[in-house]
Tab-separated table of C-alpha atoms in Angstrom:
chain	number	residue	atom	x	y	z
P	290	UNK	CA	-26.471	74.561	-52.569
P	291	UNK	CA	-25.242	71.368	-54.261
P	292	UNK	CA	-27.490	70.200	-57.070
P	293	UNK	CA	-29.227	66.843	-56.345
P	294	UNK	CA	-27.637	65.081	-59.276
P	295	UNK	CA	-24.105	65.957	-58.058
P	296	UNK	CA	-24.960	64.761	-54.564
P	297	UNK	CA	-26.208	61.454	-55.914
P	298	UNK	CA	-23.090	61.113	-58.054
P	299	UNK	CA	-20.852	61.707	-55.034
P	300	UNK	CA	-22.744	59.150	-52.956
P	301	UNK	CA	-22.549	56.625	-55.794
P	302	UNK	CA	-18.789	57.062	-56.119
P	303	UNK	CA	-18.283	56.630	-52.392
P	304	UNK	CA	-20.429	53.477	-52.384
P	305	UNK	CA	-18.568	52.132	-55.383
P	306	UNK	CA	-15.199	52.841	-53.750
P	307	UNK	CA	-16.294	51.189	-50.519
P	308	UNK	CA	-17.622	48.190	-52.448
P	309	UNK	CA	-14.336	47.751	-54.327
P	310	UNK	CA	-12.327	47.983	-51.106
P	311	UNK	CA	-14.656	45.479	-49.413
P	312	UNK	CA	-14.415	43.113	-52.393
P	313	UNK	CA	-10.597	43.291	-52.385
P	314	UNK	CA	-10.488	42.734	-48.618
P	315	UNK	CA	-12.702	39.649	-48.946
P	316	UNK	CA	-10.517	38.324	-51.773
P	317	UNK	CA	-7.387	38.885	-49.686
P	318	UNK	CA	-8.927	37.046	-46.717
P	319	UNK	CA	-9.915	34.133	-48.937
P	320	UNK	CA	-6.421	34.044	-50.448
P	321	UNK	CA	-4.705	34.041	-47.091
P	322	UNK	CA	-7.020	31.326	-45.775
P	323	UNK	CA	-6.472	29.099	-48.817
P	324	UNK	CA	-2.704	29.620	-48.797
P	325	UNK	CA	-2.536	28.779	-45.095
P	326	UNK	CA	-4.533	25.560	-45.438
P	327	UNK	CA	-3.132	24.278	-48.747
P	328	UNK	CA	0.307	25.832	-48.809
P	329	UNK	CA	-0.258	26.991	-52.394
P	330	UNK	CA	0.686	30.535	-53.301
P	331	UNK	CA	3.253	32.263	-55.442
P	332	UNK	CA	3.468	35.832	-56.550
P	333	UNK	CA	5.954	38.501	-57.559
P	334	UNK	CA	6.875	41.368	-55.323
P	335	UNK	CA	9.654	43.814	-56.238
P	336	UNK	CA	10.694	41.425	-59.039
P	337	UNK	CA	11.220	38.540	-56.553
P	338	UNK	CA	9.286	35.303	-57.027
P	339	UNK	CA	7.815	33.963	-53.790
P	340	UNK	CA	7.128	30.200	-53.689
P	341	UNK	CA	4.937	28.327	-51.242
P	342	UNK	CA	6.387	25.445	-49.203
P	343	UNK	CA	4.206	23.054	-51.222
P	344	UNK	CA	5.582	24.356	-54.503
P	345	UNK	CA	9.121	24.088	-53.135
P	346	UNK	CA	8.626	20.458	-52.131
P	347	UNK	CA	6.834	19.568	-55.374
P	348	UNK	CA	9.652	21.121	-57.435
P	349	UNK	CA	12.237	19.203	-55.374
P	350	UNK	CA	10.413	15.874	-55.768
P	351	UNK	CA	9.920	16.540	-59.472
P	352	UNK	CA	13.614	17.305	-60.005
P	353	UNK	CA	14.535	13.935	-58.474
P	354	UNK	CA	12.343	12.038	-60.946
P	355	UNK	CA	14.340	10.579	-63.779
P	356	UNK	CA	17.228	9.659	-61.494
P	357	UNK	CA	17.703	6.304	-59.696
P	358	UNK	CA	16.892	8.055	-56.432
P	359	UNK	CA	14.383	6.221	-54.209
P	360	UNK	CA	13.247	9.346	-52.434
P	361	UNK	CA	11.213	9.102	-49.231
P	362	UNK	CA	10.076	11.374	-46.436
P	363	UNK	CA	12.329	11.077	-43.389
P	364	UNK	CA	11.193	13.958	-41.221
P	365	UNK	CA	11.035	13.740	-37.424
P	366	UNK	CA	8.344	16.356	-36.821
P	367	UNK	CA	6.089	14.983	-39.555
P	368	UNK	CA	6.576	11.401	-38.347
P	369	UNK	CA	5.703	12.567	-34.854
P	370	UNK	CA	2.481	14.062	-36.257
P	371	UNK	CA	1.723	10.783	-38.042
P	372	UNK	CA	2.275	8.889	-34.795
P	373	UNK	CA	-0.119	11.142	-32.901
P	374	UNK	CA	-2.889	11.331	-35.517
P	375	UNK	CA	-2.512	7.886	-37.118
P	376	UNK	CA	-3.608	9.648	-40.309
P	377	UNK	CA	-1.959	10.872	-43.501
P	378	UNK	CA	-4.248	13.931	-43.516
P	379	UNK	CA	-2.564	16.246	-41.061
P	380	UNK	CA	-4.247	19.539	-40.284
P	381	UNK	CA	-1.518	22.182	-40.318
P	382	UNK	CA	1.187	19.674	-41.268
P	383	UNK	CA	4.800	20.821	-40.697
P	384	UNK	CA	5.298	19.777	-44.326
P	385	UNK	CA	3.783	23.062	-45.479
P	386	UNK	CA	4.801	25.297	-42.604
P	387	UNK	CA	6.965	28.289	-43.562
P	388	UNK	CA	10.318	28.136	-41.828
P	389	UNK	CA	10.257	24.330	-41.560
P	390	UNK	CA	13.239	22.213	-42.629
P	391	UNK	CA	11.794	19.109	-44.305
P	392	UNK	CA	14.044	16.043	-44.188
P	393	UNK	CA	13.981	13.438	-46.956
P	394	UNK	CA	15.987	10.247	-47.306
P	395	UNK	CA	17.393	8.368	-50.287
P	396	UNK	CA	19.223	5.077	-50.759
P	397	UNK	CA	22.694	6.270	-51.704
P	398	UNK	CA	23.948	3.052	-53.303
P	399	UNK	CA	21.574	3.573	-56.244
P	400	UNK	CA	22.731	7.075	-57.174
P	401	UNK	CA	26.111	8.557	-58.026
P	402	UNK	CA	27.722	11.806	-56.976
P	403	UNK	CA	27.316	13.183	-60.518
P	404	UNK	CA	23.548	12.614	-60.403
P	405	UNK	CA	23.230	14.551	-57.154
P	406	UNK	CA	25.211	17.463	-58.595
P	407	UNK	CA	22.931	17.496	-61.655
P	408	UNK	CA	19.833	17.534	-59.426
P	409	UNK	CA	21.271	20.422	-57.417
P	410	UNK	CA	22.107	22.297	-60.631
P	411	UNK	CA	18.575	21.875	-62.016
P	412	UNK	CA	17.070	23.099	-58.729
P	413	UNK	CA	19.317	26.144	-58.761
P	414	UNK	CA	17.718	27.046	-62.085
P	415	UNK	CA	14.374	26.880	-60.255
P	416	UNK	CA	15.656	29.582	-57.875
P	417	UNK	CA	16.786	27.302	-55.036
P	418	UNK	CA	19.530	29.171	-53.193
P	419	UNK	CA	23.095	27.820	-53.154
P	420	UNK	CA	22.570	24.050	-52.709
P	421	UNK	CA	25.115	22.585	-50.282
P	422	UNK	CA	26.413	19.081	-51.028
P	423	UNK	CA	28.304	17.184	-48.328
P	424	UNK	CA	30.544	14.332	-49.472
P	425	UNK	CA	32.772	11.737	-47.820
P	426	UNK	CA	35.330	9.173	-48.952
P	427	UNK	CA	34.621	5.558	-48.041
P	428	UNK	CA	37.074	2.888	-49.193
P	429	UNK	CA	38.644	5.408	-51.595
P	430	UNK	CA	35.245	6.110	-53.186
P	431	UNK	CA	33.596	9.538	-53.007
P	432	UNK	CA	29.973	9.386	-51.868
P	433	UNK	CA	27.343	12.038	-51.197
P	434	UNK	CA	26.074	12.016	-47.613
P	435	UNK	CA	23.843	15.113	-47.332
P	436	UNK	CA	22.198	17.696	-49.604
P	437	UNK	CA	20.856	21.013	-48.272
P	438	UNK	CA	18.459	23.204	-50.251
P	439	UNK	CA	16.384	26.281	-49.485
P	440	UNK	CA	13.999	28.589	-51.285
P	441	UNK	CA	12.224	31.504	-49.634
P	442	UNK	CA	10.607	30.322	-46.411
P	443	UNK	CA	11.306	26.596	-46.766
P	444	UNK	CA	14.424	24.390	-46.589
P	445	UNK	CA	15.025	20.751	-47.537
P	446	UNK	CA	17.568	18.342	-46.055
P	447	UNK	CA	18.264	15.129	-47.994
P	448	UNK	CA	20.047	12.311	-46.104
P	449	UNK	CA	21.701	9.500	-48.065
P	450	UNK	CA	21.621	6.001	-46.524
P	451	UNK	CA	24.110	3.306	-47.533
P	452	UNK	CA	23.725	-0.455	-47.158
P	453	UNK	CA	26.102	-2.238	-44.781
P	454	UNK	CA	25.076	-5.882	-44.653
P	455	UNK	CA	21.740	-5.952	-42.796
P	456	UNK	CA	21.630	-2.254	-41.834
P	457	UNK	CA	21.705	1.205	-43.392
P	458	UNK	CA	24.460	3.642	-42.416
P	459	UNK	CA	24.256	7.435	-42.520
P	460	UNK	CA	26.904	10.074	-41.908
P	461	UNK	CA	26.671	13.044	-39.581
P	462	UNK	CA	26.307	16.396	-41.252
P	463	UNK	CA	28.697	19.288	-40.864
P	464	UNK	CA	27.143	21.147	-37.952
P	465	UNK	CA	29.151	24.247	-38.890
P	466	UNK	CA	26.927	24.961	-41.908
P	467	UNK	CA	23.642	24.931	-40.006
P	468	UNK	CA	23.665	28.267	-38.120
P	469	UNK	CA	24.439	30.348	-41.221
P	470	UNK	CA	22.656	28.337	-43.913
P	471	UNK	CA	19.489	27.812	-41.885
P	472	UNK	CA	19.360	31.221	-40.242
P	473	UNK	CA	15.711	32.036	-39.568
P	474	UNK	CA	14.533	28.442	-39.988
P	475	UNK	CA	13.059	26.080	-37.401
P	476	UNK	CA	15.927	23.722	-36.533
P	477	UNK	CA	14.103	21.648	-33.908
P	478	UNK	CA	14.635	18.669	-36.222
P	479	UNK	CA	18.211	18.540	-34.936
P	480	UNK	CA	16.922	17.416	-31.549
P	481	UNK	CA	14.178	15.164	-32.933
P	482	UNK	CA	16.177	13.094	-35.406
P	483	UNK	CA	19.859	12.202	-35.348
P	484	UNK	CA	20.943	12.995	-38.891
P	485	UNK	CA	22.489	16.359	-38.064
P	486	UNK	CA	24.195	15.244	-34.857
P	487	UNK	CA	26.044	11.977	-35.464
P	488	UNK	CA	26.549	9.061	-37.788
P	489	UNK	CA	24.294	6.101	-37.163
P	490	UNK	CA	22.867	2.814	-38.330
P	491	UNK	CA	19.283	1.631	-38.623
P	492	UNK	CA	17.881	-1.787	-39.584
P	493	UNK	CA	16.902	-2.533	-43.164
P	494	UNK	CA	13.539	-1.190	-44.239
P	495	UNK	CA	11.522	-0.660	-47.385
P	496	UNK	CA	9.308	2.243	-48.436
P	497	UNK	CA	5.678	2.509	-49.489
P	498	UNK	CA	3.752	5.152	-51.416
P	499	UNK	CA	1.139	7.184	-49.525
P	500	UNK	CA	-0.785	10.387	-50.123
P	501	UNK	CA	0.201	12.896	-47.485
P	502	UNK	CA	-2.007	15.992	-47.554
P	503	UNK	CA	-2.749	15.140	-51.179
P	504	UNK	CA	0.908	14.742	-52.177
P	505	UNK	CA	2.054	11.363	-53.498
P	506	UNK	CA	5.168	10.508	-51.539
P	507	UNK	CA	7.104	7.514	-50.168
P	508	UNK	CA	7.520	6.880	-46.449
P	509	UNK	CA	9.288	3.999	-44.647
P	510	UNK	CA	7.159	0.881	-44.202
P	511	UNK	CA	6.210	-0.117	-40.637
P	512	UNK	CA	7.119	3.415	-39.635
P	513	UNK	CA	5.344	3.745	-36.297
P	514	UNK	CA	5.794	0.260	-34.836
P	515	UNK	CA	9.234	-0.608	-36.140
P	516	UNK	CA	11.376	2.206	-37.495
P	517	UNK	CA	10.692	5.209	-35.242
P	518	UNK	CA	12.050	3.655	-32.026
P	519	UNK	CA	15.155	2.472	-33.867
P	520	UNK	CA	15.811	5.887	-35.386
P	521	UNK	CA	15.939	7.456	-31.957
P	522	UNK	CA	18.415	4.755	-30.882
P	523	UNK	CA	20.692	4.766	-33.931
P	524	UNK	CA	23.930	6.491	-32.955
P	525	UNK	CA	26.983	4.669	-34.335
P	526	UNK	CA	30.420	4.516	-32.677
P	527	UNK	CA	33.064	2.633	-34.673
P	528	UNK	CA	36.214	1.196	-33.156
P	529	UNK	CA	39.338	3.248	-33.819
P	530	UNK	CA	41.207	1.436	-36.572
P	531	UNK	CA	44.248	3.698	-36.373
P	532	UNK	CA	44.554	3.135	-32.605
P	533	UNK	CA	44.162	-0.592	-33.162
P	534	UNK	CA	46.966	-0.439	-35.724
P	535	UNK	CA	49.214	1.284	-33.192
P	536	UNK	CA	48.331	-1.360	-30.596
P	537	UNK	CA	49.307	-4.196	-32.936
P	538	UNK	CA	52.484	-2.381	-33.999
P	539	UNK	CA	53.563	-2.146	-30.374
P	540	UNK	CA	52.400	-5.487	-28.989
P	541	UNK	CA	52.071	-7.691	-32.064
P	542	UNK	CA	49.055	-9.611	-33.289
P	543	UNK	CA	48.371	-13.281	-32.700
P	544	UNK	CA	47.194	-14.742	-36.015
P	545	UNK	CA	47.534	-18.374	-34.985
P	546	UNK	CA	44.865	-20.992	-35.811
P	547	UNK	CA	43.975	-21.048	-32.106
P	548	UNK	CA	42.985	-17.368	-32.139
P	549	UNK	CA	41.132	-17.791	-35.425
P	550	UNK	CA	39.144	-20.623	-33.826
P	551	UNK	CA	38.526	-18.536	-30.701
P	552	UNK	CA	37.232	-15.640	-32.792
P	553	UNK	CA	34.879	-18.002	-34.628
P	554	UNK	CA	33.504	-19.442	-31.361
P	555	UNK	CA	33.029	-16.002	-29.798
P	556	UNK	CA	31.223	-14.799	-32.915
P	557	UNK	CA	28.876	-17.792	-32.825
P	558	UNK	CA	28.123	-17.214	-29.149
P	559	UNK	CA	27.461	-13.494	-29.620
P	560	UNK	CA	25.276	-14.074	-32.654
P	561	UNK	CA	23.061	-16.525	-30.755
P	562	UNK	CA	22.943	-14.401	-27.584
P	563	UNK	CA	22.096	-11.300	-29.599
P	564	UNK	CA	19.337	-13.097	-31.467
P	565	UNK	CA	17.641	-14.555	-28.405
P	566	UNK	CA	17.801	-11.303	-26.404
P	567	UNK	CA	16.349	-9.398	-29.378
P	568	UNK	CA	13.528	-11.954	-29.593
P	569	UNK	CA	12.589	-11.436	-25.937
P	570	UNK	CA	13.117	-7.651	-26.136
P	571	UNK	CA	16.008	-7.284	-23.665
P	572	UNK	CA	18.592	-4.763	-24.929
P	573	UNK	CA	22.208	-5.433	-23.974
P	574	UNK	CA	25.677	-4.092	-24.665
P	575	UNK	CA	29.257	-5.347	-24.746
P	576	UNK	CA	30.839	-4.792	-21.346
P	577	UNK	CA	34.100	-5.392	-19.465
P	578	UNK	CA	36.741	-7.348	-21.386
P	579	UNK	CA	34.647	-7.782	-24.524
P	580	UNK	CA	34.156	-4.004	-24.727
P	581	UNK	CA	37.871	-3.526	-24.103
P	582	UNK	CA	38.824	-5.847	-26.980
P	583	UNK	CA	36.414	-4.088	-29.341
P	584	UNK	CA	37.616	-0.578	-28.575
P	585	UNK	CA	41.328	-1.225	-28.105
P	586	UNK	CA	41.908	-3.819	-30.804
P	587	UNK	CA	38.763	-3.854	-32.994
P	588	UNK	CA	38.721	-7.561	-32.198
P	589	UNK	CA	38.419	-10.185	-29.501
P	590	UNK	CA	41.179	-10.270	-26.877
P	591	UNK	CA	43.190	-13.341	-27.981
P	592	UNK	CA	43.618	-14.767	-24.475
P	593	UNK	CA	40.008	-14.261	-23.349
P	594	UNK	CA	38.006	-17.133	-21.919
P	595	UNK	CA	34.631	-15.439	-21.702
P	596	UNK	CA	32.264	-12.907	-23.232
P	597	UNK	CA	30.833	-10.087	-21.084
P	598	UNK	CA	27.541	-8.296	-21.676
P	599	UNK	CA	25.591	-5.759	-19.628
P	600	UNK	CA	21.837	-5.289	-19.211
P	601	UNK	CA	20.106	-2.398	-17.480
P	602	UNK	CA	17.979	-3.373	-14.486
P	603	UNK	CA	14.947	-1.554	-15.952
P	604	UNK	CA	15.123	-3.640	-19.143
P	605	UNK	CA	15.455	-6.886	-17.194
P	606	UNK	CA	12.532	-5.918	-14.946
P	607	UNK	CA	10.328	-5.259	-17.971
P	608	UNK	CA	10.885	-8.908	-18.916
P	609	UNK	CA	10.253	-10.107	-15.337
P	610	UNK	CA	6.997	-8.125	-15.200
P	611	UNK	CA	5.830	-9.733	-18.441
P	612	UNK	CA	6.509	-13.271	-17.206
P	613	UNK	CA	5.677	-12.834	-13.518
P	614	UNK	CA	6.895	-15.364	-10.951
P	615	UNK	CA	8.226	-17.726	-13.629
P	616	UNK	CA	10.409	-15.089	-15.307
P	617	UNK	CA	13.775	-16.423	-14.181
P	618	UNK	CA	12.918	-19.953	-15.286
P	619	UNK	CA	11.632	-18.617	-18.618
P	620	UNK	CA	14.867	-16.683	-19.139
P	621	UNK	CA	16.909	-19.797	-18.353
P	622	UNK	CA	14.870	-21.752	-20.902
P	623	UNK	CA	15.340	-19.034	-23.527
P	624	UNK	CA	19.106	-19.380	-23.208
P	625	UNK	CA	18.987	-23.180	-23.162
P	626	UNK	CA	16.990	-23.212	-26.403
P	627	UNK	CA	19.832	-21.221	-27.999
P	628	UNK	CA	22.495	-23.706	-26.903
P	629	UNK	CA	23.562	-22.255	-23.541
P	630	UNK	CA	23.862	-24.063	-20.210
P	631	UNK	CA	23.332	-22.040	-17.038
P	632	UNK	CA	26.272	-22.377	-14.622
P	633	UNK	CA	25.385	-20.018	-11.803
P	634	UNK	CA	23.260	-17.077	-10.640
P	635	UNK	CA	24.616	-14.699	-8.003
P	636	UNK	CA	22.766	-11.939	-6.171
P	637	UNK	CA	19.131	-10.892	-6.195
P	638	UNK	CA	17.320	-9.383	-9.163
P	639	UNK	CA	17.400	-5.950	-7.513
P	640	UNK	CA	20.907	-6.279	-6.038
P	641	UNK	CA	24.155	-7.461	-7.677
P	642	UNK	CA	22.397	-9.868	-10.057
P	643	UNK	CA	24.581	-11.760	-12.504
P	644	UNK	CA	24.195	-14.913	-14.553
P	645	UNK	CA	26.842	-17.121	-16.143
P	646	UNK	CA	26.252	-19.499	-19.063
P	647	UNK	CA	28.481	-21.714	-21.151
P	648	UNK	CA	27.957	-22.953	-24.679
P	649	UNK	CA	29.024	-26.196	-26.320
P	650	UNK	CA	32.292	-24.673	-27.542
P	651	UNK	CA	33.376	-23.980	-23.963
P	652	UNK	CA	33.101	-20.172	-24.094
P	653	UNK	CA	31.552	-18.618	-20.988
P	654	UNK	CA	28.941	-15.836	-21.208
P	655	UNK	CA	28.784	-13.491	-18.205
P	656	UNK	CA	25.622	-11.384	-17.938
P	657	UNK	CA	25.889	-8.405	-15.579
P	658	UNK	CA	22.918	-6.299	-14.472
P	659	UNK	CA	23.550	-2.560	-14.159
P	660	UNK	CA	21.676	-0.383	-11.667
P	661	UNK	CA	21.195	3.369	-11.443
P	662	UNK	CA	22.099	4.928	-8.106
P	663	UNK	CA	21.927	8.702	-7.655
P	664	UNK	CA	24.420	10.004	-10.234
P	665	UNK	CA	26.113	6.738	-11.143
P	666	UNK	CA	25.614	3.314	-12.709
P	667	UNK	CA	26.905	0.215	-10.999
P	668	UNK	CA	26.988	-3.550	-11.240
P	669	UNK	CA	27.728	-6.025	-8.494
P	670	UNK	CA	29.922	-9.036	-7.931
P	671	UNK	CA	29.766	-11.858	-5.382
P	672	UNK	CA	32.623	-14.002	-4.049
P	673	UNK	CA	30.908	-17.349	-3.640
P	674	UNK	CA	33.370	-18.741	-1.053
P	675	UNK	CA	32.889	-15.921	1.461
P	676	UNK	CA	29.635	-14.244	0.407
P	677	UNK	CA	31.569	-10.993	-0.077
P	678	UNK	CA	29.839	-8.333	-2.174
P	679	UNK	CA	31.545	-5.888	-4.520
P	680	UNK	CA	30.286	-2.832	-6.347
P	681	UNK	CA	31.703	-1.470	-9.626
P	682	UNK	CA	30.809	2.201	-10.090
P	683	UNK	CA	30.594	4.014	-13.453
P	684	UNK	CA	29.772	7.512	-14.597
P	685	UNK	CA	26.339	7.321	-16.340
P	686	UNK	CA	26.686	6.562	-20.026
P	687	UNK	CA	24.582	6.344	-23.162
P	688	UNK	CA	24.669	3.454	-25.604
P	689	UNK	CA	25.708	3.521	-29.245
P	690	UNK	CA	25.789	0.907	-31.963
P	691	UNK	CA	29.027	-0.574	-33.249
P	692	UNK	CA	30.376	-3.384	-35.384
P	693	UNK	CA	32.410	-6.341	-34.143
P	694	UNK	CA	33.072	-9.609	-35.980
P	695	UNK	CA	30.650	-8.477	-38.728
P	696	UNK	CA	27.834	-8.228	-36.170
P	697	UNK	CA	26.083	-5.199	-34.648
P	698	UNK	CA	26.092	-4.500	-30.914
P	699	UNK	CA	25.552	-1.682	-28.465
P	700	UNK	CA	28.482	-0.287	-26.501
P	701	UNK	CA	28.967	2.688	-24.165
P	702	UNK	CA	29.201	5.758	-26.418
P	703	UNK	CA	32.109	7.236	-24.485
P	704	UNK	CA	34.056	4.007	-24.342
P	705	UNK	CA	37.244	5.632	-23.046
P	706	UNK	CA	35.510	6.937	-19.909
P	707	UNK	CA	33.858	3.548	-19.352
P	708	UNK	CA	37.102	1.591	-19.826
P	709	UNK	CA	39.157	3.997	-17.716
P	710	UNK	CA	36.727	3.464	-14.842
P	711	UNK	CA	36.921	-0.312	-15.161
P	712	UNK	CA	40.594	-0.802	-16.096
P	713	UNK	CA	42.396	2.411	-15.185
P	714	UNK	CA	44.148	4.956	-17.377
P	715	UNK	CA	46.560	2.287	-18.635
P	716	UNK	CA	43.832	0.208	-20.281
P	717	UNK	CA	45.620	0.377	-23.660
P	718	UNK	CA	48.333	-1.990	-22.413
P	719	UNK	CA	47.462	-5.728	-22.404
P	720	UNK	CA	47.262	-7.393	-18.970
P	721	UNK	CA	46.833	-11.157	-18.775
P	722	UNK	CA	46.551	-11.507	-14.988
P	723	UNK	CA	43.586	-9.697	-13.478
P	724	UNK	CA	41.919	-9.983	-10.061
P	725	UNK	CA	38.298	-8.884	-10.431
P	726	UNK	CA	38.010	-8.222	-6.678
P	727	UNK	CA	40.931	-5.806	-6.277
P	728	UNK	CA	42.363	-4.633	-9.627
P	729	UNK	CA	39.496	-2.542	-11.113
P	730	UNK	CA	39.878	1.123	-10.002
P	731	UNK	CA	36.099	1.447	-9.631
P	732	UNK	CA	35.544	-1.571	-7.353
P	733	UNK	CA	34.294	-1.003	-3.819
P	734	UNK	CA	33.507	-3.518	-1.026
P	735	UNK	CA	29.744	-3.664	-0.640
P	736	UNK	CA	29.184	-5.771	2.450
P	737	UNK	CA	28.666	-9.513	2.855
P	738	UNK	CA	25.626	-11.619	2.102
P	739	UNK	CA	24.150	-13.012	5.303
P	740	UNK	CA	24.695	-16.781	5.404
P	741	UNK	CA	20.971	-17.339	5.696
P	742	UNK	CA	20.686	-15.744	2.219
P	743	UNK	CA	23.325	-17.885	0.512
P	744	UNK	CA	20.902	-20.457	-0.909
P	745	UNK	CA	19.117	-17.576	-2.684
P	746	UNK	CA	22.084	-15.446	-3.722
P	747	UNK	CA	24.734	-18.082	-4.529
P	748	UNK	CA	23.218	-20.711	-6.808
P	749	UNK	CA	25.067	-23.188	-8.966
P	750	UNK	CA	23.410	-25.272	-11.710
P	751	UNK	CA	22.362	-27.891	-12.411
P	752	UNK	CA	20.709	-28.257	-9.038
């Protein structure tokens, strides 16, 4: 029989052991809860230091201090959270989520390549793994375009933006590094923001300091209302300078005063048209011959007599809905206030609509409306003498930004497909005689306007 004192001792030891285990379990639960909500934890396991996402971001931000690097948050998933919550206190923010790739931005003109290499070197000493620096050469000057960093369960992507007149330009990253370098990470950011997919431009912006989940950090000003929509629509497609050089080598380049004057007048017209359409929120792009000159020659076609732009029907209708029955008159007045005179309107708003204006310099502006039909886009044309209708069919295309005459415009991203449809496979060769009714490969007869409709679908101004 066990003596009573030994029995009591055994019970006491068991209670003590259970109490210690319970205490440790409670402490572990508290630790896990706190680390999940604040992102703060670091400990050593098998001689490896484990850092929390918060510590990783704080070390990165701290390493950038002391350099002329205007660092700001530029992360698609976090911006999306800000848009939804309208708050800088985000419960479960992606900023602290293990496996997240946090994107930052910096104004590249203020920092040199050497500074970025020094930052990467200092972060490597803080156990960041193999920083990857992507560089490019612009005008014979080496610039840094992207910096990739990772530590434990968190990665950081830094995008450098460079000033180009009234916009910022960013380069695409090398997609080839992503699968291996970011293995095991959440790469949804590739689909949310453009920085990993293509080069692009976005309008000028400034940054402001905010406290995001208790962290002092810069974010772009007017983020939700102004910058977010423009980031989604920022893909940049430059003209091909080498192809333009080959074109001029083969066909020569007219540098006469007449062409210089023409270029000046076209630029003035486009600048005013672009400004007024931006003011009334109607996106447009360079179409037809103007698009051809941009892509083939990086310039205006020297024998052109007009400027061509395209507008999607949905964008025009958004304007017409805003202004109601007086929308067409309001649009006419908008153009007149910018120095344009309306010459004619052909078609109906929902069928083959086109407008033609002329400015004081004598340059004509043709505005074509593009419609979506099954698996194609199309715009219409009307022969005013016969009422004949024509339809120009295109493979659906997306729009990119480009530069022409030191101005920024949208153009079809796959310009070669667009131009081949409109001008044939021989579009690289200049053609000065062109019949819009029969020469385009994508033109199709589309019926005839009934004569009773002519007063509505064939209108010349002033009336």
